[in-house]
mmCIF file of C-alpha atoms in Angstrom:
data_model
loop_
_atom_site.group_PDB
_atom_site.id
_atom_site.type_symbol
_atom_site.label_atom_id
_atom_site.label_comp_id
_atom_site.label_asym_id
_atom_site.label_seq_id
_atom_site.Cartn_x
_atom_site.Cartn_y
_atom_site.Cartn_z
ATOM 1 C CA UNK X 1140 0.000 0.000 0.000
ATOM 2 C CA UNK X 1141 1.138 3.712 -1.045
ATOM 3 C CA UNK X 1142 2.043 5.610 1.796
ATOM 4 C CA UNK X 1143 -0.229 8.196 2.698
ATOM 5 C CA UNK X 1144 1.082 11.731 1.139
ATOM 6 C CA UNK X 1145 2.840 13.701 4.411
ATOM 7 C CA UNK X 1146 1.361 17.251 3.898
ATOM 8 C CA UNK X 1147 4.434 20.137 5.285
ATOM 9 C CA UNK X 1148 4.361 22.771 7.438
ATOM 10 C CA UNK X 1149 6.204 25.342 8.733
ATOM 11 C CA UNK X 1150 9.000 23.309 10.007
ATOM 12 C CA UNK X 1151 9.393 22.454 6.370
ATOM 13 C CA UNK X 1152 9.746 25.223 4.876
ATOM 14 C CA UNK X 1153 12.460 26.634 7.544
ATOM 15 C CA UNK X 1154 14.587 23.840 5.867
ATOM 16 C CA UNK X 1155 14.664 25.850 2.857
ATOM 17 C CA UNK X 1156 17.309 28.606 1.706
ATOM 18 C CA UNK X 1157 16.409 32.048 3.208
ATOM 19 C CA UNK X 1158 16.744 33.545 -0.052
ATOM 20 C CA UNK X 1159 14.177 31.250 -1.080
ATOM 21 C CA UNK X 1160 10.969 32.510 -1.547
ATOM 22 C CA UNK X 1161 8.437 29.483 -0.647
ATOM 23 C CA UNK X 1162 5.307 29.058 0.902
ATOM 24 C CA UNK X 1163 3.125 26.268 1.786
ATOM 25 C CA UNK X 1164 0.117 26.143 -0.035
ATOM 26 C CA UNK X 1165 -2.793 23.270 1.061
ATOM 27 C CA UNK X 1166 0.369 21.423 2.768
ATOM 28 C CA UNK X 1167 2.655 21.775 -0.552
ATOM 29 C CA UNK X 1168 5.510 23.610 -1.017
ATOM 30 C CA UNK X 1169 5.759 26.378 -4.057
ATOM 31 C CA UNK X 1170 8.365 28.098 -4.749
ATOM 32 C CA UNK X 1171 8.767 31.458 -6.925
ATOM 33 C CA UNK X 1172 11.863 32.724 -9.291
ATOM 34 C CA UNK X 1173 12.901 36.051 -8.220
ATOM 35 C CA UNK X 1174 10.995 39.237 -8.689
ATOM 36 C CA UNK X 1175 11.195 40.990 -12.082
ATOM 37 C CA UNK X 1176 12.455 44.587 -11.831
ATOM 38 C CA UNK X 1177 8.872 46.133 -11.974
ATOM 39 C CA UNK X 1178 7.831 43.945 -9.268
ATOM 40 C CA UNK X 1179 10.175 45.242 -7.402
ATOM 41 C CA UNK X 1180 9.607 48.699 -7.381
ATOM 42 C CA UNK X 1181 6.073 48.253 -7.176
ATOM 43 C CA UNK X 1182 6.790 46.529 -3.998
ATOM 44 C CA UNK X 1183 9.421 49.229 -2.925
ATOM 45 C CA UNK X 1184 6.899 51.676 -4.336
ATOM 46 C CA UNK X 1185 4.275 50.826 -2.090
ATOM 47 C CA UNK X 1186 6.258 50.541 1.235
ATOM 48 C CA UNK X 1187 7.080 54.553 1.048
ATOM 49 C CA UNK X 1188 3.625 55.287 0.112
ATOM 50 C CA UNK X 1189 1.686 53.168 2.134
ATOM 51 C CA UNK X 1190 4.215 52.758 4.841
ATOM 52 C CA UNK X 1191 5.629 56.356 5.575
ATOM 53 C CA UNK X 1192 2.455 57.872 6.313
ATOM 54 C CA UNK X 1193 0.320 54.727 8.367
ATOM 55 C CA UNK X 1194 3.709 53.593 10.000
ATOM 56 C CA UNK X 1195 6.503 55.172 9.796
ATOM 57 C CA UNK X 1196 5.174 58.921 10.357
ATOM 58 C CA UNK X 1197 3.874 59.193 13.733
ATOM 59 C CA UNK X 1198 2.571 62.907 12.599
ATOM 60 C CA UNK X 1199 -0.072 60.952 10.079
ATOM 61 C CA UNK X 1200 -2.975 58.331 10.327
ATOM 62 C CA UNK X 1201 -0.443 55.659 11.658
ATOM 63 C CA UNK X 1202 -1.707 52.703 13.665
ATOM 64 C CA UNK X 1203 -0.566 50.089 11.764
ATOM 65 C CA UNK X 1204 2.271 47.643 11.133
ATOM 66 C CA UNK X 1205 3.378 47.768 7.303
ATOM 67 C CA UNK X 1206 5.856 45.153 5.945
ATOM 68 C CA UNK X 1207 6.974 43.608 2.988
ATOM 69 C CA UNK X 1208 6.760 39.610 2.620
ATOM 70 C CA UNK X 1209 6.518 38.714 5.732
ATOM 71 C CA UNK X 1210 5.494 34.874 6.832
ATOM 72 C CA UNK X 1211 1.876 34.484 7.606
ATOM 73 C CA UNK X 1212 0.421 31.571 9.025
ATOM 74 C CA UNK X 1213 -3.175 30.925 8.266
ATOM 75 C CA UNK X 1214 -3.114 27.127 9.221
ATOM 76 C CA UNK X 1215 -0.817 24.842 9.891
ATOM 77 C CA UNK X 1216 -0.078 23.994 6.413
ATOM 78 C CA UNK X 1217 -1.020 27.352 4.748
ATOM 79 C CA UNK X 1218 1.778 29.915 5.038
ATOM 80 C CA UNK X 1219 2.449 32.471 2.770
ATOM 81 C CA UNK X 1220 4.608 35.236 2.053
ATOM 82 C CA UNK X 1221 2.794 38.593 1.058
ATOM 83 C CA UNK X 1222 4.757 41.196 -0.960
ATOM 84 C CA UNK X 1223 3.196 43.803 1.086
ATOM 85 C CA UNK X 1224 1.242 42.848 3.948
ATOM 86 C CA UNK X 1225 -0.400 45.408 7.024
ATOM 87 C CA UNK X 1226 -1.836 44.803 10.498
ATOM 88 C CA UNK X 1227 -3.664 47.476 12.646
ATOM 89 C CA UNK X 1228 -1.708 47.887 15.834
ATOM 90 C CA UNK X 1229 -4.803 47.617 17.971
ATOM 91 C CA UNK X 1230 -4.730 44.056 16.795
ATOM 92 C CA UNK X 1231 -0.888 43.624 16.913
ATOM 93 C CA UNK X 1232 0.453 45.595 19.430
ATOM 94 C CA UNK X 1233 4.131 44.082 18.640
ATOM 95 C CA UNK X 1234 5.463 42.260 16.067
ATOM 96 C CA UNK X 1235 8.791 41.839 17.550
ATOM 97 C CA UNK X 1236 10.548 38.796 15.922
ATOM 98 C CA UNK X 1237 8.136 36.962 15.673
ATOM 99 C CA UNK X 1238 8.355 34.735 12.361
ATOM 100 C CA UNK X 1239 5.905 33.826 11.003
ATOM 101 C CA UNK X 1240 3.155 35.827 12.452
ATOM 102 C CA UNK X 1241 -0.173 33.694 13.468
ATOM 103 C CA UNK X 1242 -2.554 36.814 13.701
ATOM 104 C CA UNK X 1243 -4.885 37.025 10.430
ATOM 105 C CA UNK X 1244 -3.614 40.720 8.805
ATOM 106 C CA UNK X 1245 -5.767 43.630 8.116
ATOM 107 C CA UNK X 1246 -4.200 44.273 4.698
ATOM 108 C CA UNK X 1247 -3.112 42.075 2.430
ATOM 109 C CA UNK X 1248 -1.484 43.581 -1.468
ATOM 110 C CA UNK X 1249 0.050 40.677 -3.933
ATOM 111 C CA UNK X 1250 1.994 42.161 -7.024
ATOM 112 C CA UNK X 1251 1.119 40.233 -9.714
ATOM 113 C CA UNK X 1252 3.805 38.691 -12.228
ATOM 114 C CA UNK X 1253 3.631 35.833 -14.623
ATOM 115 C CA UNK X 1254 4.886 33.015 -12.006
ATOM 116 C CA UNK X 1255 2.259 34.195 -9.180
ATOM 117 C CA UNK X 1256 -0.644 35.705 -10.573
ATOM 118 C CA UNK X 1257 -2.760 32.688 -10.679
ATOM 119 C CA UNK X 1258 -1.425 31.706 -7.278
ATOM 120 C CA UNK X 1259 -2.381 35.056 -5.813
ATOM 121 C CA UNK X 1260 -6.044 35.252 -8.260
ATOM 122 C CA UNK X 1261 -7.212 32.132 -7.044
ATOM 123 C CA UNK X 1262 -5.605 29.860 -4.085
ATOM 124 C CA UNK X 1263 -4.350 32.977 -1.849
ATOM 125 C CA UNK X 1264 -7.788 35.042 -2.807
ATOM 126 C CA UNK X 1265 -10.013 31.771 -1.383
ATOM 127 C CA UNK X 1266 -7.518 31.706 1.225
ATOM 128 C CA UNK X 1267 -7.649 35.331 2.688
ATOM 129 C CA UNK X 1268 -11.197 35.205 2.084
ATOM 130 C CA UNK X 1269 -11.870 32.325 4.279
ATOM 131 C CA UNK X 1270 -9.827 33.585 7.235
ATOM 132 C CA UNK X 1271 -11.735 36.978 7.169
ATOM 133 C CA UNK X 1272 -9.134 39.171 5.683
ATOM 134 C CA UNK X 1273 -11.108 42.398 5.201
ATOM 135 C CA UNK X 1274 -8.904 44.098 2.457
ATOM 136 C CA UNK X 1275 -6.917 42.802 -0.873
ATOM 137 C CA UNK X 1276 -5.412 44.540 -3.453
ATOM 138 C CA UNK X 1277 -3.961 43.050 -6.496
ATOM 139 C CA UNK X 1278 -1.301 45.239 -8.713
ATOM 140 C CA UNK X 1279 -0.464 44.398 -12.275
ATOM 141 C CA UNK X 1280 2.407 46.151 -13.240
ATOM 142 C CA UNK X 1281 2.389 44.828 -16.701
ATOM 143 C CA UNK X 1282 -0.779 46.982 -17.092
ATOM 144 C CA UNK X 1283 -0.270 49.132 -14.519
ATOM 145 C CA UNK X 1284 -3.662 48.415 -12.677
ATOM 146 C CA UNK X 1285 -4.334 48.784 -9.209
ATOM 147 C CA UNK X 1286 -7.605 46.394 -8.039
ATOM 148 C CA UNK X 1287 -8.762 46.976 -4.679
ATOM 149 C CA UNK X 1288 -11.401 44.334 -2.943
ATOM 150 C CA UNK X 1289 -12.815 44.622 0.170
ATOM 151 C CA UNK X 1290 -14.843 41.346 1.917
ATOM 152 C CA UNK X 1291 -17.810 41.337 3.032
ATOM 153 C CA UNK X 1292 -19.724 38.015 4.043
ATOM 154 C CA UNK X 1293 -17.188 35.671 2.493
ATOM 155 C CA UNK X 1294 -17.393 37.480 -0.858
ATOM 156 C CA UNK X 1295 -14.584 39.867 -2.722
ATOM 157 C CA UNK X 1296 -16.740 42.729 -3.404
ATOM 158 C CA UNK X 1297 -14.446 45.736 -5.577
ATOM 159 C CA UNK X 1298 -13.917 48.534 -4.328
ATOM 160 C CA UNK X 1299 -11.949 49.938 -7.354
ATOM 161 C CA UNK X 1300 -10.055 49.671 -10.241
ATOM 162 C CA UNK X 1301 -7.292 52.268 -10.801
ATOM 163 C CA UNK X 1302 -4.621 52.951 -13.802
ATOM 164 C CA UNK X 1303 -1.437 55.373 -13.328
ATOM 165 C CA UNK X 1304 -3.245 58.397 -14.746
ATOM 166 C CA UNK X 1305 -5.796 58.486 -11.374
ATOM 167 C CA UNK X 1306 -4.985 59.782 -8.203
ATOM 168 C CA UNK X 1307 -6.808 57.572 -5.447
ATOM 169 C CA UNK X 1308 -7.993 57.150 -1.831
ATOM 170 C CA UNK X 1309 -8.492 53.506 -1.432
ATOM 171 C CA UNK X 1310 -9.838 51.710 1.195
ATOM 172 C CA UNK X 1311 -8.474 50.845 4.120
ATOM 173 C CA UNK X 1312 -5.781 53.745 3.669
ATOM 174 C CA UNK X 1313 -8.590 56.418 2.349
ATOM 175 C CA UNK X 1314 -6.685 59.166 4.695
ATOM 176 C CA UNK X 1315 -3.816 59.796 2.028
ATOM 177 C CA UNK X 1316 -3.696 60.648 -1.991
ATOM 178 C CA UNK X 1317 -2.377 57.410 -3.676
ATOM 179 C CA UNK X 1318 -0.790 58.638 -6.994
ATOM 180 C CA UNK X 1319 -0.302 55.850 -8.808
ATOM 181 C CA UNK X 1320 1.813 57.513 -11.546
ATOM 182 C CA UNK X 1321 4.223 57.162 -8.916
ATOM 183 C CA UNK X 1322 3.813 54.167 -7.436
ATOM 184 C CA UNK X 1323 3.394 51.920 -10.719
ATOM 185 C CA UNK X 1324 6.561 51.628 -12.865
ATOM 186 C CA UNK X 1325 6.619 53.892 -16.089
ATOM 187 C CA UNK X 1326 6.030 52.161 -19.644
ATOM 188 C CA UNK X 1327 7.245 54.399 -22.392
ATOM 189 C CA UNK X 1328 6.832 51.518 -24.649
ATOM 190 C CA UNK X 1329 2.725 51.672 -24.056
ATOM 191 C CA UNK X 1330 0.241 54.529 -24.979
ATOM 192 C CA UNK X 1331 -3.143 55.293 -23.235
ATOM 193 C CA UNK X 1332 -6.134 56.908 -25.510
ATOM 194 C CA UNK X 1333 -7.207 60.623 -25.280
ATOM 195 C CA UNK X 1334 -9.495 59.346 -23.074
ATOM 196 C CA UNK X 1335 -7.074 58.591 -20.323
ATOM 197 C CA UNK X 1336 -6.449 61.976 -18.304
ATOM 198 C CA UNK X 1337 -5.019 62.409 -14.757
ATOM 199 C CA UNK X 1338 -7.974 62.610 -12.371
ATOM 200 C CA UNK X 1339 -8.691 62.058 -8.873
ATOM 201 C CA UNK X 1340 -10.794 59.341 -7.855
ATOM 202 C CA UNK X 1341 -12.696 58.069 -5.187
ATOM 203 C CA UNK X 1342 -13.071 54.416 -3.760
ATOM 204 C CA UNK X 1343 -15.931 52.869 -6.039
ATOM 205 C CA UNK X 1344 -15.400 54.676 -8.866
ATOM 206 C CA UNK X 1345 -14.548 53.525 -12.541
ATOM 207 C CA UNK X 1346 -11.088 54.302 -14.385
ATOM 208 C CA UNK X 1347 -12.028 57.454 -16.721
ATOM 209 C CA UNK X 1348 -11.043 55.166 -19.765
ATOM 210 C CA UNK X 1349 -13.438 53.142 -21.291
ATOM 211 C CA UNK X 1350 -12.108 52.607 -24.604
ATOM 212 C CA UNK X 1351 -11.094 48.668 -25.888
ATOM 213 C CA UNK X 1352 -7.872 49.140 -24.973
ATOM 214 C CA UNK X 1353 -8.652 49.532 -21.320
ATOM 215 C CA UNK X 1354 -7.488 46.025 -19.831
ATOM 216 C CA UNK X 1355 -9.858 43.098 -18.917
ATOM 217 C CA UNK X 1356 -9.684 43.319 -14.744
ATOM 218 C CA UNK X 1357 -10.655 46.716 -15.227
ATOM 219 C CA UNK X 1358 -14.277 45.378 -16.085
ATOM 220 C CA UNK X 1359 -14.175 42.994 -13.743
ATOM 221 C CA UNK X 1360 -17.347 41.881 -11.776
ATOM 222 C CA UNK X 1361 -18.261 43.883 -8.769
ATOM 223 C CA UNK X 1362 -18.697 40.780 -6.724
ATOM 224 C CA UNK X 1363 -15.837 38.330 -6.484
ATOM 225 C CA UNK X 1364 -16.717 34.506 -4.676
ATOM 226 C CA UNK X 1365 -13.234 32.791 -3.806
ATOM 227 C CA UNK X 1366 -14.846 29.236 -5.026
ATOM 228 C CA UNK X 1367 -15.486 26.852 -2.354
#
């Protein structure tokens, strides 16, 4: 008789090079190639923007914890490893060390690339869903799209949808301007139509462009259900 499959856990994946990134996914390990350089400074990107005024600037609307792929443990065989990931401080008064971090976070925000994104579209989305985490946001740099989701009773309902000619205030971090000229990498080598003009927006509201080339998530459903 086959021996029954062993699923891992955390233990396992401590086993692996730091500079590995892994997670464990349903009690399998997946690994990821390293970032691309947009990813990058999307996730860099994001840290200042999101980070300097809710954590690192006690003169703004801090009370949170913002860090970059951090280990999260949502079960004992589900662990992964956000590229930017946020807890209210109310909720986690101190991270210290701790590694990985067993308290469900307030704000999750995957950077898509082509090795992740149907990691972080379907298995993590069902996965944050289930364990009640209230906000997601999903950037494509390749299209330079920001998503925004926020849950309410199990579902991903959107918030937004947001290209780099919008200025935003996006839920949960609706205190501060989000420009995301700045925060999504420039693309001289793609061209918006007239359509497309710098604007500020509001959470709920549409990208001004609503010409064919606008890209598909952009039209995306209002109400999202991780499958079961």
């Amino acid at each position: 008789m086959e021996a029954a499959h062993k699923l891992k856990t955390y233990e396992d994946l401590l086993a692996i090079p730091e500079d590995v990134h892994a997670e464990l996914h349903a009690g399998e390990i997946v690994t990821q190639p390293g970032s691309l350089s947009d990813h990058s400074r999307v996730q860099r990107s994001m840290s200042h923007f999101i980070g300097g005024p809710f954590d690192d600037d006690t003169d703004g609307p801090d009370g949170w914890w913002i860090f970059t792929e951090m280990d999260v443990r949502f079960t004992r065989h589900d662990v992964t490893r956000p590229d930017l990931v946020g807890w209210r401080r109310s909720r986690l008064p101190s991270p210290g060390n701790l590694r990985p971090i067993d308290v469900v976070p307030d704000w999750i925000c995957e950077v898509l690339s082509p090795s992740n994104a149907r990691h972080d579209r379907v298995f993590k989305a069902r996965l944050y869903a289930q364990h009640g985490v209230p906000f997601y946001w999903l950037i494509d740099p390749a299209e330079r799209l920001l998503e925004a989701y926020v849950l309410k009773d199990s579902q991903w309902l959107l918030a937004g949808t947001w290209d780099d000619t919008e200025v935003a205030r996006v839920p949960p971090f609706e205190a501060v301007e989000l420009a995301l000229e700045a925060v999504l990498p420039a693309a001289a080598h793609l061209t918006f139509p007239p359509c497309c003009t710098r604007r500020s927006a509001t959470p709920g509201s549409a990208p001004a462009c609503t010409s064919s080339s606008v890209p598909a998530p952009a039209r995306r459903s209002a109400s999202w259900r991780p499958a079961p």
